[in-house]
Coordinates of C-alpha atoms (C1' of nucleotides) in Angstrom, one line a residue:
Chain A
X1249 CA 25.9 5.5 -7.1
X1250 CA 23.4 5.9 -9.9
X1251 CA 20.2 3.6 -9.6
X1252 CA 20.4 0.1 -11.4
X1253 CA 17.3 -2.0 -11.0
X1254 CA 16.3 -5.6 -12.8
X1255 CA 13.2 -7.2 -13.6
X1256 CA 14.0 -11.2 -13.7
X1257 CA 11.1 -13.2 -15.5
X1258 CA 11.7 -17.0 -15.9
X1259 CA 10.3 -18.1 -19.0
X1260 CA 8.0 -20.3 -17.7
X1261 CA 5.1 -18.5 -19.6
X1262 CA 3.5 -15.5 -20.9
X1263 CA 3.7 -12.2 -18.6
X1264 CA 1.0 -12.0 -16.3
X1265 CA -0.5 -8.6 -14.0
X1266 CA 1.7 -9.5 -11.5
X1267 CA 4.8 -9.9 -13.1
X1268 CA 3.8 -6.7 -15.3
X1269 CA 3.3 -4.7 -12.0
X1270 CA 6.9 -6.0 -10.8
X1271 CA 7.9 -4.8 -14.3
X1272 CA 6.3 -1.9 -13.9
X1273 CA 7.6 -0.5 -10.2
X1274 CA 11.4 -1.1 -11.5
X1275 CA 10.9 0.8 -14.9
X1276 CA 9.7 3.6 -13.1
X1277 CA 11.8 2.9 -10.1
X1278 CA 14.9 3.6 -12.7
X1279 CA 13.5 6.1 -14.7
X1280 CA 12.4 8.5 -11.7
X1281 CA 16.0 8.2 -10.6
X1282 CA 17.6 8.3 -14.0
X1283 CA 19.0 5.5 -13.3
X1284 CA 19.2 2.2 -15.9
X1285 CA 16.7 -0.7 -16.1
X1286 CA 18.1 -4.3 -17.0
X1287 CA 15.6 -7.2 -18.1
X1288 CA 17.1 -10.8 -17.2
X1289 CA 15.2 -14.1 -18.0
X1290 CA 16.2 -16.8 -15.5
X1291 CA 16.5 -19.9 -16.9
X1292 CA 18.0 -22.4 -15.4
X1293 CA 15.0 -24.5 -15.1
X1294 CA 14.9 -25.7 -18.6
X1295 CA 12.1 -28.5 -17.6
X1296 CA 9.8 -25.7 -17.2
X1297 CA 10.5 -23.8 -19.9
X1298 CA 8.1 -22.7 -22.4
X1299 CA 8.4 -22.3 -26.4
X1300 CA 8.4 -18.8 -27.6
X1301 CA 8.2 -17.1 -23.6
X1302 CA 11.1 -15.3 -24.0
X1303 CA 9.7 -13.7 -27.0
X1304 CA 6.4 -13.2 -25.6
X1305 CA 7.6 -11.5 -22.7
X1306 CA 9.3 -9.5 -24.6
X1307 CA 6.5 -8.5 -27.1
X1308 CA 4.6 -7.8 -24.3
X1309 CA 7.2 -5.5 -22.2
X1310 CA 7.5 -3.4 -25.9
X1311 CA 3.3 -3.3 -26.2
X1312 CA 3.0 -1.7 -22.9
X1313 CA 6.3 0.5 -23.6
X1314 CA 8.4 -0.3 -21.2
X1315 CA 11.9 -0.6 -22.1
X1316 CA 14.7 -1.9 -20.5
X1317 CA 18.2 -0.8 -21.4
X1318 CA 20.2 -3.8 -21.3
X1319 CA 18.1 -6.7 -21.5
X1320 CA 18.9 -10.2 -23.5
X1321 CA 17.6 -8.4 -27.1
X1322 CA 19.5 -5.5 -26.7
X1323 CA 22.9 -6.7 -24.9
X1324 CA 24.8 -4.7 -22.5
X1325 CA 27.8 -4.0 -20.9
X1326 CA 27.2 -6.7 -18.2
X1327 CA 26.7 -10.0 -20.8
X1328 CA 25.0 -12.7 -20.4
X1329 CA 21.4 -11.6 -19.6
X1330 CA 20.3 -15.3 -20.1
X1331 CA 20.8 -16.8 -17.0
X1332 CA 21.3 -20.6 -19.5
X1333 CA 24.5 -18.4 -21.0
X1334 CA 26.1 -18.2 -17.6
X1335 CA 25.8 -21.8 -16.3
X1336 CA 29.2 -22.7 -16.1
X1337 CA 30.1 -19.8 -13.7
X1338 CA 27.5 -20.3 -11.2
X1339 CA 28.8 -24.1 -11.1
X1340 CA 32.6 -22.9 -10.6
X1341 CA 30.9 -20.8 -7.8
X1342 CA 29.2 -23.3 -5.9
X1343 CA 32.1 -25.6 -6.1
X1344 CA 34.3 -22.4 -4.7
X1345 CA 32.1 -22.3 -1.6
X1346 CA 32.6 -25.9 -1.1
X1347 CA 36.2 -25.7 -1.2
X1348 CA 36.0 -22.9 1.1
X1349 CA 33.7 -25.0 3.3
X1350 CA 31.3 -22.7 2.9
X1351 CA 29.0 -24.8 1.4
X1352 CA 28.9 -29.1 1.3
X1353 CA 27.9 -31.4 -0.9
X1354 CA 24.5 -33.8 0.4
X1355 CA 24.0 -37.1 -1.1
X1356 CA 19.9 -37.6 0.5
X1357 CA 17.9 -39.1 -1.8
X1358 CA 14.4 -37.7 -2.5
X1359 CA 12.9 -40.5 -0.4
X1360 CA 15.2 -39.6 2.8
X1361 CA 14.5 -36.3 2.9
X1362 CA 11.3 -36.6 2.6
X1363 CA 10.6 -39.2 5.7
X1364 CA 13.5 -36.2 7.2
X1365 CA 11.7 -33.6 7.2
X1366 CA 8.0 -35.1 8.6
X1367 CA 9.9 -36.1 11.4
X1368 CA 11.9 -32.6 11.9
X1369 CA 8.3 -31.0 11.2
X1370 CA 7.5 -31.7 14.3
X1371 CA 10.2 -31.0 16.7
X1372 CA 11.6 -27.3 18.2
X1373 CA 14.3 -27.4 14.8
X1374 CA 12.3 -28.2 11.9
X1375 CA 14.9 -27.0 9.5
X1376 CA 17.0 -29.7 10.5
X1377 CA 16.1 -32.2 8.3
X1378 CA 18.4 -30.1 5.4
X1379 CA 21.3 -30.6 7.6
X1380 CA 21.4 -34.0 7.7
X1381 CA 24.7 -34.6 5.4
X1382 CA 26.1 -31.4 7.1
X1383 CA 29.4 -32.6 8.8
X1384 CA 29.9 -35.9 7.3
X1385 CA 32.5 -37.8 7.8
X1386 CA 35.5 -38.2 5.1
X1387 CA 35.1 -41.8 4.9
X1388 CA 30.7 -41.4 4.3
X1389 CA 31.1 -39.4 2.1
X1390 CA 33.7 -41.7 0.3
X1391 CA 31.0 -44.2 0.5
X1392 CA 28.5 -42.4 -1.2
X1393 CA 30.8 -41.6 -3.7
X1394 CA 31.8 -44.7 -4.3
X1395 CA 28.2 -45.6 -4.5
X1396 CA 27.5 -43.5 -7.2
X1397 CA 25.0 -41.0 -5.5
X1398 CA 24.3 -38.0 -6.9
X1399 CA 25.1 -34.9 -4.4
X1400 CA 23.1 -31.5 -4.6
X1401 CA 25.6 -28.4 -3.0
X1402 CA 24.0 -26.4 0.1
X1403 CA 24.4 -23.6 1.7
X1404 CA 26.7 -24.3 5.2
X1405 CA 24.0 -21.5 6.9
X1406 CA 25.5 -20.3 10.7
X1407 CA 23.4 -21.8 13.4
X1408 CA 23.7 -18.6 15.4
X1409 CA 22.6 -15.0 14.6
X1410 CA 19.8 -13.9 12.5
X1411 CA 19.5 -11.8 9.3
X1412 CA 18.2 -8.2 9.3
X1413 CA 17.1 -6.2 6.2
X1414 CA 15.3 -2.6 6.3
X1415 CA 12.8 -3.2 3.2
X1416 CA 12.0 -0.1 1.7
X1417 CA 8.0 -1.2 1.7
X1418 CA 8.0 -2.9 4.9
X1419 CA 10.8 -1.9 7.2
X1420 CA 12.6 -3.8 9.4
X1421 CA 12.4 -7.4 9.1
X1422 CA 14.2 -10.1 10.9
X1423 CA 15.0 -14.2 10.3
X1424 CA 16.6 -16.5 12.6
X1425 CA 19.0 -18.4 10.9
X1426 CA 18.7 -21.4 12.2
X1427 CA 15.4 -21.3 11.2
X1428 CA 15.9 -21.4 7.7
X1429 CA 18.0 -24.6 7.0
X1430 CA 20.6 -25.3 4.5
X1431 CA 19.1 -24.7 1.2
X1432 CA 20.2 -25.9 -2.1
X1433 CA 22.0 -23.6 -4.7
X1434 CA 23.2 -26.6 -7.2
X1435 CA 21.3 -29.3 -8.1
X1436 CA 22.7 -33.1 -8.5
X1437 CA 22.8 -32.1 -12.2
X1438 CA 25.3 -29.2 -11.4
X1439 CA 22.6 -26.8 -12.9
X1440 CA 22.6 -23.7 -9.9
X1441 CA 19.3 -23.0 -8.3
X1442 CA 17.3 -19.5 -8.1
X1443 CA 18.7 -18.8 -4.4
X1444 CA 22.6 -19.1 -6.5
X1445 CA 22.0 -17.5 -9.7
X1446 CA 19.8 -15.0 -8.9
X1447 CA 21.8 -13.2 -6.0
X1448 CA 24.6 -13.5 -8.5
X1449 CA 23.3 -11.9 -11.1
X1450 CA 22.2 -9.2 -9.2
X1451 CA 25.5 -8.7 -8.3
X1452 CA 27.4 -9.2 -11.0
X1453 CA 24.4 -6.7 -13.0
X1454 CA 25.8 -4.6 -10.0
X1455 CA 22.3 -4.3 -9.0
X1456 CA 21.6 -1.0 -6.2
X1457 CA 17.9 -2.2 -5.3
X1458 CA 15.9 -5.3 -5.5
X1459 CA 12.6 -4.6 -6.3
X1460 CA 10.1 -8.0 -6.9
X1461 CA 7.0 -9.6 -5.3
X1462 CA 6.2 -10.4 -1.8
X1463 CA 6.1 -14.2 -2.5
X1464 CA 10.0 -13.6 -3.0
X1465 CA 10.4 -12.2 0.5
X1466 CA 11.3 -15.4 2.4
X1467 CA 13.9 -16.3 0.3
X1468 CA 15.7 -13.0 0.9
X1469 CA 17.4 -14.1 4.1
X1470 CA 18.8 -16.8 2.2
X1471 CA 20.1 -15.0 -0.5
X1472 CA 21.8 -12.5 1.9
X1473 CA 23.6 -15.0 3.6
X1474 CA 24.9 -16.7 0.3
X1475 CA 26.3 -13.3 -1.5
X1476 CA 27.8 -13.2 2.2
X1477 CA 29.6 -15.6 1.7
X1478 CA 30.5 -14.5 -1.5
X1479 CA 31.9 -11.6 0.0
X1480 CA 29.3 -9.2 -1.6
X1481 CA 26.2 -6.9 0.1
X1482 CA 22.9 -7.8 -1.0
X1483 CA 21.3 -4.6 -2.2
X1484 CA 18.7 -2.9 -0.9
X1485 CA 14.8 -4.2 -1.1
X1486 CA 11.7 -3.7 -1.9
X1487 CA 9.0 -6.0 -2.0
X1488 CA 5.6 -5.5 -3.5
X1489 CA 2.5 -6.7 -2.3
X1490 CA 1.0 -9.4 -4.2
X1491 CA -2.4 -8.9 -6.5
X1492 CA -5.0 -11.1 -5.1
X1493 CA -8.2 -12.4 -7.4
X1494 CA -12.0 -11.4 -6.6
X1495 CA -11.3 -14.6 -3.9
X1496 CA -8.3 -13.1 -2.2
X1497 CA -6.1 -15.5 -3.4
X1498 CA -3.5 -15.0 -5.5
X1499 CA -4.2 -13.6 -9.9
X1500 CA -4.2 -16.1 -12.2
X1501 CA -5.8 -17.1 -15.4
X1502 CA -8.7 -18.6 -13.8
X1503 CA -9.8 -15.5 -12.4
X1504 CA -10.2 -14.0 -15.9
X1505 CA -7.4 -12.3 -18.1
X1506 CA -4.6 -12.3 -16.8
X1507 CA -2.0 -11.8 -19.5
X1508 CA -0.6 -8.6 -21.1
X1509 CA -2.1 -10.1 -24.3
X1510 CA -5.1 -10.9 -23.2
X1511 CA -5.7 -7.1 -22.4
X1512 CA -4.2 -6.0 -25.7
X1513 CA -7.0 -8.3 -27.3
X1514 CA -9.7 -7.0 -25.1
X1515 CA -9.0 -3.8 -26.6
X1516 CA -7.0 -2.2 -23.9
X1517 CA -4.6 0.4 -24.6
X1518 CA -1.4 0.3 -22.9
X1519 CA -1.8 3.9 -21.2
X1520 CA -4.4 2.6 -18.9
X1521 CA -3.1 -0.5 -18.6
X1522 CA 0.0 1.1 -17.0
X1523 CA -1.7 3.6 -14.9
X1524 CA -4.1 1.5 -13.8
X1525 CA -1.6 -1.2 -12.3
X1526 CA 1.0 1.6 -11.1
X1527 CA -2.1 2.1 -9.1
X1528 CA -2.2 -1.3 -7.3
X1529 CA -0.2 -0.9 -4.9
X1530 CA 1.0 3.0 -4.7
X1531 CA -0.7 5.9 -4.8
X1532 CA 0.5 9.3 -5.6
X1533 CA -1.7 11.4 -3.2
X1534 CA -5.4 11.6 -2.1
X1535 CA -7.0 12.8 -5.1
X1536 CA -5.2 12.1 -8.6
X1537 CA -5.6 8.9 -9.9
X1538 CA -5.6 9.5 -14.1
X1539 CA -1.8 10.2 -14.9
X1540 CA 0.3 9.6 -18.2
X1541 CA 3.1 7.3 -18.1
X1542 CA 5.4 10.3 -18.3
X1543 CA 3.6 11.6 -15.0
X1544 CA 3.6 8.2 -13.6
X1545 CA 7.7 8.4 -13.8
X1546 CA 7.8 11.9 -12.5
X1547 CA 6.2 10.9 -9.2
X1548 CA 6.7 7.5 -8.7
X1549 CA 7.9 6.7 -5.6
X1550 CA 8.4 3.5 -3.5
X1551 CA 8.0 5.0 0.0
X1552 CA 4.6 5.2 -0.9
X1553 CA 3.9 1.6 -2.0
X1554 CA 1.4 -0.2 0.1
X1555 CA 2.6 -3.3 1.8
X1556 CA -0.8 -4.4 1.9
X1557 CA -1.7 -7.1 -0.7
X1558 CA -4.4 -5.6 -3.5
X1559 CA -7.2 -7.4 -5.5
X1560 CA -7.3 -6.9 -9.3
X1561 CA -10.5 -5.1 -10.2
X1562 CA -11.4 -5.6 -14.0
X1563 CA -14.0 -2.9 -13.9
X1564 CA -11.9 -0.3 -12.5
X1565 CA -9.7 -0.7 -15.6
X1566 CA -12.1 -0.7 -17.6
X1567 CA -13.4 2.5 -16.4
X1568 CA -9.7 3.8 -16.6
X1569 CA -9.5 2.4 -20.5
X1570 CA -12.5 4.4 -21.2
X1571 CA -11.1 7.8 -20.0
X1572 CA -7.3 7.2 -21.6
X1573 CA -9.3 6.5 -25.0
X1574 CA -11.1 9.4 -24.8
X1575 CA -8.3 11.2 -23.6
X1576 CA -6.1 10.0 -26.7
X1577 CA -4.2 12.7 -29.7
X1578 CA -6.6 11.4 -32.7
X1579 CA -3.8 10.2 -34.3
X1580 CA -2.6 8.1 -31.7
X1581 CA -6.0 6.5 -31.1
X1582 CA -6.1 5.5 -35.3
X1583 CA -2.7 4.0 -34.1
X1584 CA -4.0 2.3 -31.3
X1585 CA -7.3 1.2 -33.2
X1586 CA -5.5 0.0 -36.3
X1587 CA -3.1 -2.2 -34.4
X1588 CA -5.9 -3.6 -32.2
X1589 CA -7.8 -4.5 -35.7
X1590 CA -4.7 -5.9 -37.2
X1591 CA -4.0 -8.1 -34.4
X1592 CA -7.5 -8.8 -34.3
X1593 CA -7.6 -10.2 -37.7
X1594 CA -10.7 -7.5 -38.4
X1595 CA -11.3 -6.8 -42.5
X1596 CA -11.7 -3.2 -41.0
X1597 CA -7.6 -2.6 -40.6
X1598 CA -6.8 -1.7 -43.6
X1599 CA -10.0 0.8 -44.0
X1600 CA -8.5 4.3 -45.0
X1601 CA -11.2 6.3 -43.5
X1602 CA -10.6 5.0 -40.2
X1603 CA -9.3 7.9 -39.1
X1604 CA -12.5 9.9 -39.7
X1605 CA -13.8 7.6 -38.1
X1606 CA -12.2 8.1 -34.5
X1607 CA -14.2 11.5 -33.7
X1608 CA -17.5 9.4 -33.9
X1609 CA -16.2 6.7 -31.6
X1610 CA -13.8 8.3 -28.9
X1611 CA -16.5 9.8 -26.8
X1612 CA -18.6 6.4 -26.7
X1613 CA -16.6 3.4 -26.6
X1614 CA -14.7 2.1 -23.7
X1615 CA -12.3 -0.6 -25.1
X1616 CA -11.4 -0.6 -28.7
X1617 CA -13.2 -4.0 -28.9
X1618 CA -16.0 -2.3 -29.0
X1619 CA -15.5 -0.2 -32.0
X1620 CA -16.2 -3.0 -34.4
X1621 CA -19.9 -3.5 -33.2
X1622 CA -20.4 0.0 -32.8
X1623 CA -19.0 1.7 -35.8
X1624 CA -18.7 -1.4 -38.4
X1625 CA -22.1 0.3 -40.1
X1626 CA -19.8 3.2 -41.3
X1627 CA -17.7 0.8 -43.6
X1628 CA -20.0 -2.3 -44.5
X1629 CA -23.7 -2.6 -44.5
X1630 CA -25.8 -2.2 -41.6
X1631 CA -26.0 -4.3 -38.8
X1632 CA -28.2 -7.3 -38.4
X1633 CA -30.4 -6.8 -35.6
X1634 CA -33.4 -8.4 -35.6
X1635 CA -34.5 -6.9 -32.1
X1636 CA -33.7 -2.8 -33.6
X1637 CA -36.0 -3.4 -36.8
X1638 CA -38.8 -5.0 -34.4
X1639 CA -38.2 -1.8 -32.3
X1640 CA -39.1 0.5 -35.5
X1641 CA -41.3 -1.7 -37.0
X1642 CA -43.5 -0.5 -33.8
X1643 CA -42.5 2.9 -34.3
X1644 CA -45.7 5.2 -34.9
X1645 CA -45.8 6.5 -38.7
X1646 CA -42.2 5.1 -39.2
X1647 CA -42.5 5.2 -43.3
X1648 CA -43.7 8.4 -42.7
X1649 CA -40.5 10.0 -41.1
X1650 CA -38.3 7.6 -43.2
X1651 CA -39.8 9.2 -46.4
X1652 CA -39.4 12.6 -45.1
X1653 CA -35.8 11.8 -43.7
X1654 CA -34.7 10.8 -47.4
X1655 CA -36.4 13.8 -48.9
X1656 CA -34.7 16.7 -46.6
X1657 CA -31.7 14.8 -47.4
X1658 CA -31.8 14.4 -50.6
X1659 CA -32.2 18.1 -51.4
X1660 CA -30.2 19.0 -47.9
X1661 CA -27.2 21.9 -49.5
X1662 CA -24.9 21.6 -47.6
X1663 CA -24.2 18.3 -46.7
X1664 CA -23.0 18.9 -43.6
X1665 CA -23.3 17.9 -39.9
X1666 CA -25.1 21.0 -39.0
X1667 CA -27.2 21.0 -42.0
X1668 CA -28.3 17.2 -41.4
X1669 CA -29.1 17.9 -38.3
X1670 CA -31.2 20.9 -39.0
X1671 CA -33.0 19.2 -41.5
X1672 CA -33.6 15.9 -39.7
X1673 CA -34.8 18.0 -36.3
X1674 CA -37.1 19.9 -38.6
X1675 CA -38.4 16.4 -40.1
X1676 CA -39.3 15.6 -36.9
X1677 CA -40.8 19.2 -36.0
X1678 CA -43.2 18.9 -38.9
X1679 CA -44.3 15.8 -38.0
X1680 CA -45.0 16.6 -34.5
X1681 CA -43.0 13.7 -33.3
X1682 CA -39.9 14.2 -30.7
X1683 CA -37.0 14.1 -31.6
X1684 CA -36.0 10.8 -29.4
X1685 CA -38.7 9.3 -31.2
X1686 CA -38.1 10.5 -34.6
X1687 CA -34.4 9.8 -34.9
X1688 CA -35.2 6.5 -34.2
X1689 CA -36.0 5.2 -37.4
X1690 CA -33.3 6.8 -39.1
X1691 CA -30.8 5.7 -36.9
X1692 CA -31.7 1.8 -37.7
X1693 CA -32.2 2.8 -41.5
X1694 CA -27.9 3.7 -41.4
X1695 CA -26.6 1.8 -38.6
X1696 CA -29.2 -1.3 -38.1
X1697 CA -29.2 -0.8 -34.4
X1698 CA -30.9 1.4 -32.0
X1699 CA -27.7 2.6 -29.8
X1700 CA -24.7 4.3 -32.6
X1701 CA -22.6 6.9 -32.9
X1702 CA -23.8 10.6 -33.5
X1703 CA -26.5 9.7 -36.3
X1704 CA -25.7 13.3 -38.0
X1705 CA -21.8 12.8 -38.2
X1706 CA -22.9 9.4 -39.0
X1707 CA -24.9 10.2 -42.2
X1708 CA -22.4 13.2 -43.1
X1709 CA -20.0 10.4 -42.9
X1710 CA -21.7 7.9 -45.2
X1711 CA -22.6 10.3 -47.5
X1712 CA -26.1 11.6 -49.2
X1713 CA -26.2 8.6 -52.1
X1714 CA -25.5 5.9 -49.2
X1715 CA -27.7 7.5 -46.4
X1716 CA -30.1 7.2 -48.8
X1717 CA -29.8 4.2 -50.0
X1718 CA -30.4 2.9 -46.3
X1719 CA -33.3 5.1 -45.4
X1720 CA -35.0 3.5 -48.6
X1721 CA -34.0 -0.3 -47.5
X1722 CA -35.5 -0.2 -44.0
X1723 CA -38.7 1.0 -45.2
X1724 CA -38.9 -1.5 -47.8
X1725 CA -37.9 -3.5 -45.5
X1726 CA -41.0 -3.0 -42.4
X1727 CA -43.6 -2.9 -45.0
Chain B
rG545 C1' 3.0 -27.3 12.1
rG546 C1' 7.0 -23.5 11.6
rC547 C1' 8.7 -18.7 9.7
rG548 C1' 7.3 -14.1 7.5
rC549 C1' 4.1 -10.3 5.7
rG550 C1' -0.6 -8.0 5.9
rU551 C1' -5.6 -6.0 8.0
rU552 C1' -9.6 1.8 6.5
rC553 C1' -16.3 1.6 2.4
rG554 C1' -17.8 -4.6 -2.0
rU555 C1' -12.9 -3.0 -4.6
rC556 C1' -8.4 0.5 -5.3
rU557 C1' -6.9 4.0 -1.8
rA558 C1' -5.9 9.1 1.3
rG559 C1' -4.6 9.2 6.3
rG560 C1' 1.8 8.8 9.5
rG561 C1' -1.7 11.6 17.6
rG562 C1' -5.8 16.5 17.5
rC563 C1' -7.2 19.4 10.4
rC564 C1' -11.5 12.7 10.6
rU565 C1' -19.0 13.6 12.8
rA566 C1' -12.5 9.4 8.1
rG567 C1' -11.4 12.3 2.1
rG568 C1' -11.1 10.6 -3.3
rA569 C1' -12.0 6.9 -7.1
rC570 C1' -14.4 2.3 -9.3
rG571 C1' -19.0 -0.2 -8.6
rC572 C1' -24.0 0.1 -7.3
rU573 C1' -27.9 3.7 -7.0
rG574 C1' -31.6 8.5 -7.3
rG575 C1' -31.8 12.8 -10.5
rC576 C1' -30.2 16.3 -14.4
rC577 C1' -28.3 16.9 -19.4
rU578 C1' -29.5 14.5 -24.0
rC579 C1' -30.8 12.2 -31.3
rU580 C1' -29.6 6.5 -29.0
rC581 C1' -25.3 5.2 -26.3
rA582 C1' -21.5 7.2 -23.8
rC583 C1' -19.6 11.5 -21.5
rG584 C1' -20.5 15.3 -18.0
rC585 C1' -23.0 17.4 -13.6
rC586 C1' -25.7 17.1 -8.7
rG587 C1' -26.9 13.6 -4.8
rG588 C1' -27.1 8.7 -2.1
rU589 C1' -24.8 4.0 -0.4
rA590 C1' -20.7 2.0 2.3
rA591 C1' -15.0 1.3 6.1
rC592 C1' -10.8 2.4 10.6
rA593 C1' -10.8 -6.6 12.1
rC594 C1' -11.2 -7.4 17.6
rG595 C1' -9.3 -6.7 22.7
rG596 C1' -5.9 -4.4 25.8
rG597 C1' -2.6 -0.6 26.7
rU598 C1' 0.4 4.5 26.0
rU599 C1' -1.7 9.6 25.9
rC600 C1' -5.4 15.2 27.9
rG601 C1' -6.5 13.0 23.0
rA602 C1' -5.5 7.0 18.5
rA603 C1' -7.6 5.0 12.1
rU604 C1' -2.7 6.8 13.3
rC605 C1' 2.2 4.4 18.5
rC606 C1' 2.9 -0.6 21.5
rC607 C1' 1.2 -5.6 22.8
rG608 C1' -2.1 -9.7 22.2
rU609 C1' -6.0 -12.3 19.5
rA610 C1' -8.5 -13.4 15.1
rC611 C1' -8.5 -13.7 10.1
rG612 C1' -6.1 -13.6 5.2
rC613 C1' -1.9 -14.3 2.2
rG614 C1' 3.0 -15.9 1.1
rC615 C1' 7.1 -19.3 1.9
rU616 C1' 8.3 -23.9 3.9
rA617 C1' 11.2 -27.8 -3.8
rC618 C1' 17.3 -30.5 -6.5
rC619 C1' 10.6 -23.9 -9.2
rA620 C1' 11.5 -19.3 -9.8

RNA sequence: GGCGCGUUCGUCUAGGGGCCUAGGACGCUGGCCUCUCACGCCGGUAACACGGGUUCGAAUCCCGUACGCGCUACCA
């Protein structure tokens, strides 16, 4: 049977690293095998859904380049992939079990259950207190009816026997069951709970593997037992080790960014986004750690995932975003940098040299947030840096080698990289100054800072009139 | 409290009985290269949680302890 794999957001929010990673793991999962990828947002909780997360998640999933083949946008052979659209069915379901006696209807009150389960909390059975409304009798439950309580559905769990999976990360792992208590799978409003829809879906989705986060593991036994009951095999699992924070505990926003979004604004490009979190958690061998996303699905496996939890480490992807951007086509890096600078709201996105642009910045920068800062001299005026112009305000004969810097380039033929450079070294050479010392000036005269791009390609770029034009301003400028 | 999972350098990891005086990477750090920065190159730093077993031999297998994390919702 061919691979078929799900990634299951609810739309409480935006799409964090974790839920990304989880995304992640089953795209490749499904794509190693050939197999197909389905995106399905589960929301039955309509109290904590958010405006626009759908969407978001969404935008995100097609930033990073991850696409799922049936998914809510797209459709798909196995309709609804909105867990709201479906609703109905997982009530009729529920009800089934009842009827079946597979499941009962409790009528505790918030209150009861509570002062329940602080008393079973401390006995040998503490999932007892969920059993309480278990086997009540016809004419209680009449009662209750009568009285006009509200009655959630659980699960009749067997007393006896115990659950056994073989997780594909962790192995062998047993729960009693009458350790886990009758759990809910409808809600007093008639609205099915994650343990209901969720093992439905997957098999109605006709899900072969269950790959999600280890925080979903203890719910796994229950979910077995209900698509028992069902009459269907839960399918196989994998469960990923969480990402922790610098503190161990688990990512979240105050531990820094922790949206895809956030990263995209950071000026992160999705390459090393995704090869940086394929490597939380999995490893393809001792040695290789910088792979394409096309490499990434060639070797992924998830024998080799860790079951050990991992901690995020923001300079680690930064590092990796520095090699993937110098390691970027030209063209796609203008792609990349344009999209950043749209989304960005930078002036600088509809520049049409920014292209040419790219060769002076791919060796240097690390995040494309950084081009702005570092290369904005090549398409507005210099920068303002009061700390640079102190720096070659002290510089040793400074209107000296600006003078002579504006007269070899004034008569420089040709204009080009080489030739600026010859000229500029030879400035410096006749001067008796070094060159670390005599660049300096000129540097600040076309960029305004001390640390730029190449200053040759720089001036080749801005051209003779411009370069010029600068060299002349700064040394008006110190006098 | 109960149940479950986990534990190799600060961090991500390799390792699945002898190849390990534990390898790689990020970080930090010394140096080289160099028009600044960055890249690159050479070097340094630093780990098998602890205690018992099993075995000729354990980071690797088993048990226990400690610690961490997750779950323990009419949230997913």
């Amino acid at each position: 049977m061919s691979v078929r794999v799900r990634f299951c957001p609810s739309p409480t929010g935006y799409l964090h690293v974790g839920g990304v990673r989880t995304a992640l793991f089953n795209w490749l999962f499904a794509r190693h095998a050939g197999g197909v990828a389905v995106l399905r947002i589960e929301d039955t909780d309509l109290t904590r859904e958010a405006d626009g997360a759908i969407e978001q998640i969404q935008r995100s999933l097609d930033w990073l380049g991850l696409e799922f083949d049936e998914s809510p946008a797209k459709g798909g052979p196995n309709s609804p992939y909105l867990q709201s659209e479906r609703l109905a069915f997982y009530r009729e379901t529920a009800l089934d079990l009842v009827e079946r006696g597979l499941a009962y209807r409790c009528y505790q009150t918030a209150d009861e259950l509570a002062a329940a389960r602080t008393v079973a909390r401390e006995t040998d059975d503490p999932a007892s207190a969920t059993r309480l409304h278990r086997d009540l009798a016809t004419a209680e439950v009449r009662a209750f009816e009568a009285e006009g309580r509200p009655a959630v559905i659980r699960l009749r769990v067997p007393l006896e026997g115990a659950v056994t999976i073989t997780d594909l990360v962790r192995g062998e792992i047993t729960w009693e069951n009458r350790l886990l208590g009758d759990h809910v799978i409808c809600r007093a409003d008639g609205v099915a709970t994650y343990q209901l829809a969720n093992p439905l879906d997957d098999v109605l989705h006709g899900m072969t593997h269950v790959i999600r986060g280890e925080d979903l593991l203890p719910s796994t036994p229950r979910q077995v037992l209900l698509l028992e009951a069902l009459g269907h095999r839960y399918p196989i699992t994998a469960h990923l080790p969480m990402i922790l924070g610098p503190d161990r505990k688990r990512l979240s926003k105050r531990h820094g960014a922790a949206s895809v979004e956030e990263f995209r604004d950071a000026g992160y490009v999705p390459e090393s986004v995704i090869n940086y979190l394929a490597l939380v958690g999995w490893s393809f061998d001792d040695a290789t750690e910088i792979m394409t996303v096309d490499e990434l699905v060639e070797r992924f496996s998830i024998e080799r995932v860790n079951p050990a939890p991992g901690v995020f480490d923001h300079q680690k992807l930064a590092w990796m975003n520095g090699v993937h951007l110098r390691g970027l086509a030209p063209a796609r890096y203008e792609q990349a940098l344009r999209g950043y600078l749209i989304t960005s709201l930078s002036a600088l996105a509809t520049e049409p040299r920014l292209g040419e642009a790219v060769a002076l910045v791919q060796e240097k920068v690390a995040t494309l947030g950084e081009f702005e800062g570092f290369a904005g001299f090549l398409f507005r005026g210099v920068a303002d840096d009061p700390e640079a112009l102190a720096k070659v305000a002290a510089t040793e004969r400074v209107a000296e080698i600006l003078a002579a810097c504006a007269d070899a380039i004034a008569s420089l033929e040709p204009f080009t990289v080489e030739g600026v450079e010859l000229a500029l070294r030879n400035v410096c050479e006749e001067l008796g100054v070094k060159p670390r010392v005599g660049l300096l000036p000129p540097r600040v005269a076309v960029s305004g800072r001390t640390v730029s791009p190449g200053l040759f390609e720089s001036i080749v770029f801005l051209g003779r009139e411009e370069t010029i034009a600068r060299l002349v301003a700064l040394s008006r400028a110190i006098v």
